[in-house]
PDB file of C-alpha atoms in Angstrom:
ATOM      1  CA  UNK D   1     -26.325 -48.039 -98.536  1.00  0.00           C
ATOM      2  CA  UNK D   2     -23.633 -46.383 -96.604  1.00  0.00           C
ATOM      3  CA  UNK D   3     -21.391 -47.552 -93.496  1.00  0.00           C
ATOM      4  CA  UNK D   4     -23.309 -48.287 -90.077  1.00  0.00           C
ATOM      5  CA  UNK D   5     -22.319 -45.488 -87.922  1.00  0.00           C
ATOM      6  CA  UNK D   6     -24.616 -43.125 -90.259  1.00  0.00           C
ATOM      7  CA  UNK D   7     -27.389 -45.363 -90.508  1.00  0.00           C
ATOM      8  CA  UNK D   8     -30.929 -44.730 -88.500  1.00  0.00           C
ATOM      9  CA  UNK D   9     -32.419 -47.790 -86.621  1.00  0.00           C
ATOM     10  CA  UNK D  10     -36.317 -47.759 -87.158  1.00  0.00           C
ATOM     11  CA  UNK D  11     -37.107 -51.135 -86.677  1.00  0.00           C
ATOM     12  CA  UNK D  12     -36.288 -54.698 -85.655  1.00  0.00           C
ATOM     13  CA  UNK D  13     -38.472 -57.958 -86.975  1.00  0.00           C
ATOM     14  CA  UNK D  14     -39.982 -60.352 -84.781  1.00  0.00           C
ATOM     15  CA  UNK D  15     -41.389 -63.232 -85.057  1.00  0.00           C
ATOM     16  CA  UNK D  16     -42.670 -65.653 -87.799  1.00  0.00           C
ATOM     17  CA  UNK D  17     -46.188 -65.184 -88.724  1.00  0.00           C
ATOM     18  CA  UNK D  18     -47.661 -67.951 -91.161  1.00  0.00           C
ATOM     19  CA  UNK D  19     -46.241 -70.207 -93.417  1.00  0.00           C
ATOM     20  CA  UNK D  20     -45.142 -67.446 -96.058  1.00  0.00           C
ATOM     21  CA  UNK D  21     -42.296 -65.450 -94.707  1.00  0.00           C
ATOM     22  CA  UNK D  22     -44.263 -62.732 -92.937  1.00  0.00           C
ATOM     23  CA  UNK D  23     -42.363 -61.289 -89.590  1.00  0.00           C
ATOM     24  CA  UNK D  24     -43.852 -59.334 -87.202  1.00  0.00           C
ATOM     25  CA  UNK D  25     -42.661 -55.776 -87.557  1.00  0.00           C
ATOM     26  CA  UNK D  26     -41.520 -53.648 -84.439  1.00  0.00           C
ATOM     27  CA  UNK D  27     -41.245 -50.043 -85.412  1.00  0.00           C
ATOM     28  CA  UNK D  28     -38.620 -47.893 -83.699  1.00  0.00           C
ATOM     29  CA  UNK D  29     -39.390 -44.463 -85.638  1.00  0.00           C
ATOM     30  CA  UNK D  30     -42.906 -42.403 -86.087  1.00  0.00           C
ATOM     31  CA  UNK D  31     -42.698 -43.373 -89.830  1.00  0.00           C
ATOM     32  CA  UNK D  32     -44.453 -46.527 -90.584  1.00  0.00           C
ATOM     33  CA  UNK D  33     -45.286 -44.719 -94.119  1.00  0.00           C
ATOM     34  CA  UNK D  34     -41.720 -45.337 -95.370  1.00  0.00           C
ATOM     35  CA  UNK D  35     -42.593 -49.215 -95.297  1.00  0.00           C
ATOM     36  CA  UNK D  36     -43.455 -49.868 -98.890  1.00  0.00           C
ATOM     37  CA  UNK D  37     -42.961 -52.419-101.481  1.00  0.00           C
ATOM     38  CA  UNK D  38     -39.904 -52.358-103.261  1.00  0.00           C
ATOM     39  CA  UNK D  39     -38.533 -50.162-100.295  1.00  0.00           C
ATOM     40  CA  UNK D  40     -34.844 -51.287 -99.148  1.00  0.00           C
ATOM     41  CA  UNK D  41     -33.276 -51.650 -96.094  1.00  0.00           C
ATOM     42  CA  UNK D  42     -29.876 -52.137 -94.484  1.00  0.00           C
ATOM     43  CA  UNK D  43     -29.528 -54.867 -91.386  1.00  0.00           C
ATOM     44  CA  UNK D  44     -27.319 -55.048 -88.480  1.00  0.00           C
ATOM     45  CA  UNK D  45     -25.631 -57.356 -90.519  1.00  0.00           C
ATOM     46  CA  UNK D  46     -24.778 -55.333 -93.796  1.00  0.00           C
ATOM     47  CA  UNK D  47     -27.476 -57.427 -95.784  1.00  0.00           C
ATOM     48  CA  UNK D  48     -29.833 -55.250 -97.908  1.00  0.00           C
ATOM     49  CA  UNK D  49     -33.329 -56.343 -97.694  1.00  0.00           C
ATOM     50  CA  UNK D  50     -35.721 -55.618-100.260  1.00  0.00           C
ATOM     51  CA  UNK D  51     -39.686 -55.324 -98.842  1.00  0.00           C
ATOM     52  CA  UNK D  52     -42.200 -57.793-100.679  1.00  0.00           C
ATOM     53  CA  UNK D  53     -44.991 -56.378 -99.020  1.00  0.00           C
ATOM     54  CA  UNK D  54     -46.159 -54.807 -95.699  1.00  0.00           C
ATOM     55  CA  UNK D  55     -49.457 -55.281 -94.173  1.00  0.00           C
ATOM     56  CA  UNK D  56     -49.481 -51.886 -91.524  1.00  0.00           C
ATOM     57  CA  UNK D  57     -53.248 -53.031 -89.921  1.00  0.00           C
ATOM     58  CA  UNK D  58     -51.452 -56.561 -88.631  1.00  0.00           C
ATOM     59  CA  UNK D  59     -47.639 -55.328 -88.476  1.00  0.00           C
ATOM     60  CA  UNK D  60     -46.260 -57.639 -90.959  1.00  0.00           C
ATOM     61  CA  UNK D  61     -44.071 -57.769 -93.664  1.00  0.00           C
ATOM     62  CA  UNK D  62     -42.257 -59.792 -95.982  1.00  0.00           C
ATOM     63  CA  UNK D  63     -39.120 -59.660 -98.258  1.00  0.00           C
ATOM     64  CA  UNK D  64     -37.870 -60.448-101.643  1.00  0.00           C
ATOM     65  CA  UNK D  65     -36.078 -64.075-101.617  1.00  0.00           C
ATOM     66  CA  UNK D  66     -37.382 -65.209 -97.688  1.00  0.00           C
ATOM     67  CA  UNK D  67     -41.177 -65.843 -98.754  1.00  0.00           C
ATOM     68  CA  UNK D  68     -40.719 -69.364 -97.724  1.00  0.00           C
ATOM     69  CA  UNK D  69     -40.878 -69.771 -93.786  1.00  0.00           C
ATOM     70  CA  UNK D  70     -37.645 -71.585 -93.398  1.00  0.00           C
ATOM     71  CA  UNK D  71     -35.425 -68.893 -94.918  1.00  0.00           C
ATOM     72  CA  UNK D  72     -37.433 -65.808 -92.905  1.00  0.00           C
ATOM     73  CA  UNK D  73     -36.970 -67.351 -89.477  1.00  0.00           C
ATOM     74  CA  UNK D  74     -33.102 -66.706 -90.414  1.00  0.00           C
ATOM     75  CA  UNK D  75     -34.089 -63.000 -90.048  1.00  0.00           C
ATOM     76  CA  UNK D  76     -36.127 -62.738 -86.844  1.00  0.00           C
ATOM     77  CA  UNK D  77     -34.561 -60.390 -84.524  1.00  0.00           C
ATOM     78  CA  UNK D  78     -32.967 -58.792 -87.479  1.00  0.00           C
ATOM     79  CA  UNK D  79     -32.391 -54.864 -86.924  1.00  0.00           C
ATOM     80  CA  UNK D  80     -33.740 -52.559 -89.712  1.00  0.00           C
ATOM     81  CA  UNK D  81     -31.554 -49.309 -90.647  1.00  0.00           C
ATOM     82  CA  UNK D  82     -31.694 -46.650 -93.481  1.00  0.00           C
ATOM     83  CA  UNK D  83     -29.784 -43.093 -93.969  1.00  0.00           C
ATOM     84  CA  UNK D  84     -31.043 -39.673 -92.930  1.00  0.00           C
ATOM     85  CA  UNK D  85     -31.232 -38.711 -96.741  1.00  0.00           C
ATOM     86  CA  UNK D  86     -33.642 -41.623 -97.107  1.00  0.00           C
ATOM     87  CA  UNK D  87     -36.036 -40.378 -94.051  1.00  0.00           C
ATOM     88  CA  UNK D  88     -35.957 -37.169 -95.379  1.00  0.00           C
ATOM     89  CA  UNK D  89     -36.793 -38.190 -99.051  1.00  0.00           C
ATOM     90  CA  UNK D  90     -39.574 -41.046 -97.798  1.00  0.00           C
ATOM     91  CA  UNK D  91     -41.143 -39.375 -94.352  1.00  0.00           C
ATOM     92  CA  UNK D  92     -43.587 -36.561 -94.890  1.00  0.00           C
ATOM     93  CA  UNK D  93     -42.694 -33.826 -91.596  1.00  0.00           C
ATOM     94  CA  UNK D  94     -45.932 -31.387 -90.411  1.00  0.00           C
ATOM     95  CA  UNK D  95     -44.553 -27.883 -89.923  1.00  0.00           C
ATOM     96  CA  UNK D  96     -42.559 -27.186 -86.619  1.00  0.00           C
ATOM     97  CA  UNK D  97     -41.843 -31.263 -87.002  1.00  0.00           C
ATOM     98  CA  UNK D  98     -37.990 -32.881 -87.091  1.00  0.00           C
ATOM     99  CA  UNK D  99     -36.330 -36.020 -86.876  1.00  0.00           C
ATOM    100  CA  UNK D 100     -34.125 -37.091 -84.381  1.00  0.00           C
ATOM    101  CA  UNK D 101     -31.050 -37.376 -86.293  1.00  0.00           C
ATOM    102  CA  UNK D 102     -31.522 -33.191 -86.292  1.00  0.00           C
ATOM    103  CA  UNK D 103     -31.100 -32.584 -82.404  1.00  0.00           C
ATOM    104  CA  UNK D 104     -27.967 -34.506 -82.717  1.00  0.00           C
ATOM    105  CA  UNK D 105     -25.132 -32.331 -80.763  1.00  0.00           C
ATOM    106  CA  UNK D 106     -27.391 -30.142 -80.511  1.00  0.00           C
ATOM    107  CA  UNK D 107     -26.424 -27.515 -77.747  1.00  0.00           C
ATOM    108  CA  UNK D 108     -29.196 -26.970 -74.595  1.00  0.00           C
ATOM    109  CA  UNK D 109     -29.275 -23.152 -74.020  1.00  0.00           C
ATOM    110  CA  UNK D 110     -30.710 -22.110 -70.733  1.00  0.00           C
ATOM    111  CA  UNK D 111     -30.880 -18.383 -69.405  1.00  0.00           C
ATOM    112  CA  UNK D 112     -27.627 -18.284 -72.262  1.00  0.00           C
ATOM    113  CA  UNK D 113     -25.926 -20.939 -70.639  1.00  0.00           C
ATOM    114  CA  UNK D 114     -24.701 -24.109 -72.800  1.00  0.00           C
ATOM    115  CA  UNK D 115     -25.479 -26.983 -69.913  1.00  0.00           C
ATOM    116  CA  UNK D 116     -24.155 -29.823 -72.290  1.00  0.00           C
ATOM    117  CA  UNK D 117     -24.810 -31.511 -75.858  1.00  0.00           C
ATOM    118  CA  UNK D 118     -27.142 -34.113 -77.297  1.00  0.00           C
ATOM    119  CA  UNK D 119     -25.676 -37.272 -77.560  1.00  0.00           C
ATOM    120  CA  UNK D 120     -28.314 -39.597 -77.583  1.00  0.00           C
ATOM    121  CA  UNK D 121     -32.207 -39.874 -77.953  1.00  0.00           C
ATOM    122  CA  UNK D 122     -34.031 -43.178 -75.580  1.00  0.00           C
ATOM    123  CA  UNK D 123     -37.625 -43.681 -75.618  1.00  0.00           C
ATOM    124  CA  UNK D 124     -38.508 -45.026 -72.294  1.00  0.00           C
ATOM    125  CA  UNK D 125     -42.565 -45.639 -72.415  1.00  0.00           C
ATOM    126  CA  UNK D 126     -44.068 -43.061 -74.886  1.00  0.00           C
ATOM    127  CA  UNK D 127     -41.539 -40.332 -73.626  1.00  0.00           C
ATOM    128  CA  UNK D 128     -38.180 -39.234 -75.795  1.00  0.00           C
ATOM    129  CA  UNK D 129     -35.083 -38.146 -73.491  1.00  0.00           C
ATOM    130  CA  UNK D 130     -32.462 -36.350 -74.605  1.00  0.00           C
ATOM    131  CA  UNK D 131     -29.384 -38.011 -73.397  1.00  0.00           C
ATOM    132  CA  UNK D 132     -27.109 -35.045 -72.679  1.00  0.00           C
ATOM    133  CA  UNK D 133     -23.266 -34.770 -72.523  1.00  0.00           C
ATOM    134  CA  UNK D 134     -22.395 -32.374 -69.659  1.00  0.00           C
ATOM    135  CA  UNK D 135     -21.043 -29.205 -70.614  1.00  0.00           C
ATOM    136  CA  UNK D 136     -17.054 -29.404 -69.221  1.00  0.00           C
ATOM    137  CA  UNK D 137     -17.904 -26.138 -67.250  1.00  0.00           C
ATOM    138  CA  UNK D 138     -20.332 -28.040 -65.201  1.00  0.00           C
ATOM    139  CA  UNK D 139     -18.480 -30.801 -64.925  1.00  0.00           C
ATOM    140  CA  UNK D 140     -15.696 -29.081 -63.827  1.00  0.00           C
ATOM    141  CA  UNK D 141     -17.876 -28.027 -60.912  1.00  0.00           C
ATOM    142  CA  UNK D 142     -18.264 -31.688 -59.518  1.00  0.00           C
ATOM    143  CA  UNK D 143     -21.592 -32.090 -61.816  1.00  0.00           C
ATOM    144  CA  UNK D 144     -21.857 -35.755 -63.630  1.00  0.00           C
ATOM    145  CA  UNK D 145     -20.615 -35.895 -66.962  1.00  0.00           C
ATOM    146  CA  UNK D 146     -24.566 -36.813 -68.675  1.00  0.00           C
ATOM    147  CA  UNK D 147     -28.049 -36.489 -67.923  1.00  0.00           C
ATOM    148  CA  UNK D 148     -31.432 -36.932 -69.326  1.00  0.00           C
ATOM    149  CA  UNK D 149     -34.133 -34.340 -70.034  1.00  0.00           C
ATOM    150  CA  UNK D 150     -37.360 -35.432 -70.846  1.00  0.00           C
ATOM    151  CA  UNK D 151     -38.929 -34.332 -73.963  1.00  0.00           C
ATOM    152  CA  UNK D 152     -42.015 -32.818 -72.834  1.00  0.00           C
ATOM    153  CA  UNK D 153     -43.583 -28.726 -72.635  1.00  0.00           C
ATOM    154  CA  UNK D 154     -42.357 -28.767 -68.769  1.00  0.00           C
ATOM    155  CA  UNK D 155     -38.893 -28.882 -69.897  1.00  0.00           C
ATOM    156  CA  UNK D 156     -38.172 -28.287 -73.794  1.00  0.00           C
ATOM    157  CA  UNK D 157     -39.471 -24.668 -74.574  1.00  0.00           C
ATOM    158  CA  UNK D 158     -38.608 -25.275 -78.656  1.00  0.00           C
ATOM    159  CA  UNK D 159     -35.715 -26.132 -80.790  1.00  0.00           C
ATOM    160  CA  UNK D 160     -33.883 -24.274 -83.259  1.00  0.00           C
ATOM    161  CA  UNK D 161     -33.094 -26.310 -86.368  1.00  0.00           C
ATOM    162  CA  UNK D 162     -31.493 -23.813 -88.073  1.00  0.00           C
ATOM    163  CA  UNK D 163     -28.576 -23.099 -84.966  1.00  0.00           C
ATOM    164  CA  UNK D 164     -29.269 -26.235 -83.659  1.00  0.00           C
ATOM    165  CA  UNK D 165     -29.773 -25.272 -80.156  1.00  0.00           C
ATOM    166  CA  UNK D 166     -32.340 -26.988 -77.541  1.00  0.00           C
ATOM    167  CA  UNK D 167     -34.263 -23.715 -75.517  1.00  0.00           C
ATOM    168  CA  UNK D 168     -35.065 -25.741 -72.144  1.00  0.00           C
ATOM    169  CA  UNK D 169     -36.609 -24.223 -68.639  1.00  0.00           C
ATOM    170  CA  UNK D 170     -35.870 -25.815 -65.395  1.00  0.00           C
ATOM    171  CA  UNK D 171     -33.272 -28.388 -67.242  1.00  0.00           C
ATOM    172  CA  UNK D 172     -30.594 -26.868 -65.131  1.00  0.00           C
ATOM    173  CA  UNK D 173     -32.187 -28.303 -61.851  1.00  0.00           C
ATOM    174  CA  UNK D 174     -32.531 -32.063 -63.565  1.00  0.00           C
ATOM    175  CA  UNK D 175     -28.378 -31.765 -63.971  1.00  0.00           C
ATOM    176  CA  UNK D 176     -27.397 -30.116 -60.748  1.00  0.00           C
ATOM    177  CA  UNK D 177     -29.975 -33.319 -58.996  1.00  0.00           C
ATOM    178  CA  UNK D 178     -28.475 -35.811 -61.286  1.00  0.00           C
TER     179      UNK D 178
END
């Protein structure tokens, strides 16, 4: 697989389940679908796991070479990671759908005004906020250098895949009260 900094985190194991291998798997992406025998994955470490099988009703799953419990409790806590290309290939998007390696610097446009970039995603509860970067205009004018906008209809009017640009309402008043 490639080099860390363009890998996608979507999920971290937990813990041992059983007596052959199987971890307790803690999604961090909408895709569970791309969890599939044979299916490899990259770890915080650099190691390339290979899934044995994956059990989606429970939330377990097991690897090639660590189906005796002794060798998987050397990857609980272990960080999951594969490459946009793979999402793209593996996770099936509905129409007006995107993944969240797409609003990357993505510019938020309100009334024509750039107010910053996307340089982060967080999901805090079920909500996604875009982690902005403060346009330098604004901070020029004593405003703070990043600042969330939640991900919801009160806020995000639609994004533009294709400019990459972020249409928001009311987004100004969450940076100027930041």
């Amino acid at each position: 697989m490639n080099n860390q900094s363009s890998l996608i985190e979507v999920a971290q194991l937990g813990r041992l389940v059983g007596l052959k291998g199987e971890l307790k798997l803690h999604l961090h992406c909408d895709f569970p679908e791309q969890f599939k025998k044979g299916k490899q994955f990259q770890t915080h470490k650099g190691d390339v796991l290979e899934i044995l099988s994956y059990h989606p009703a429970k939330g377990l799953i097991s690897f090639v070479g660590y189906t005796e419990r002794e060798m998987a409790a050397k990857l609980v806590n272990t960080i999951l990671y594969t490459t946009p290309e793979n999402s793209v290939r593996d996770c099936a998007l509905k129409e007006g759908e995107f993944f969240w390696f797409d609003l990357m610097d993505a510019c938020i446009l309100e009334q024509e005004r750039c107010l910053g970039k996307v340089s982060e995603i967080e999901r805090i509860g079920t909500t996604d906020y875009l982690v902005v970067a403060t346009d330098e205009v604004f901070v020029k004018q004593g405003l703070t250098k990043q600042f969330y906008i939640p991900y919801i209809e009160r806020y995000i009017l639609r994004f533009d895949k294709n400019t990459s640009v972020v249409y928001t309402q009311d987004a100004l008043g969450i940076l100027e009260n930041s």
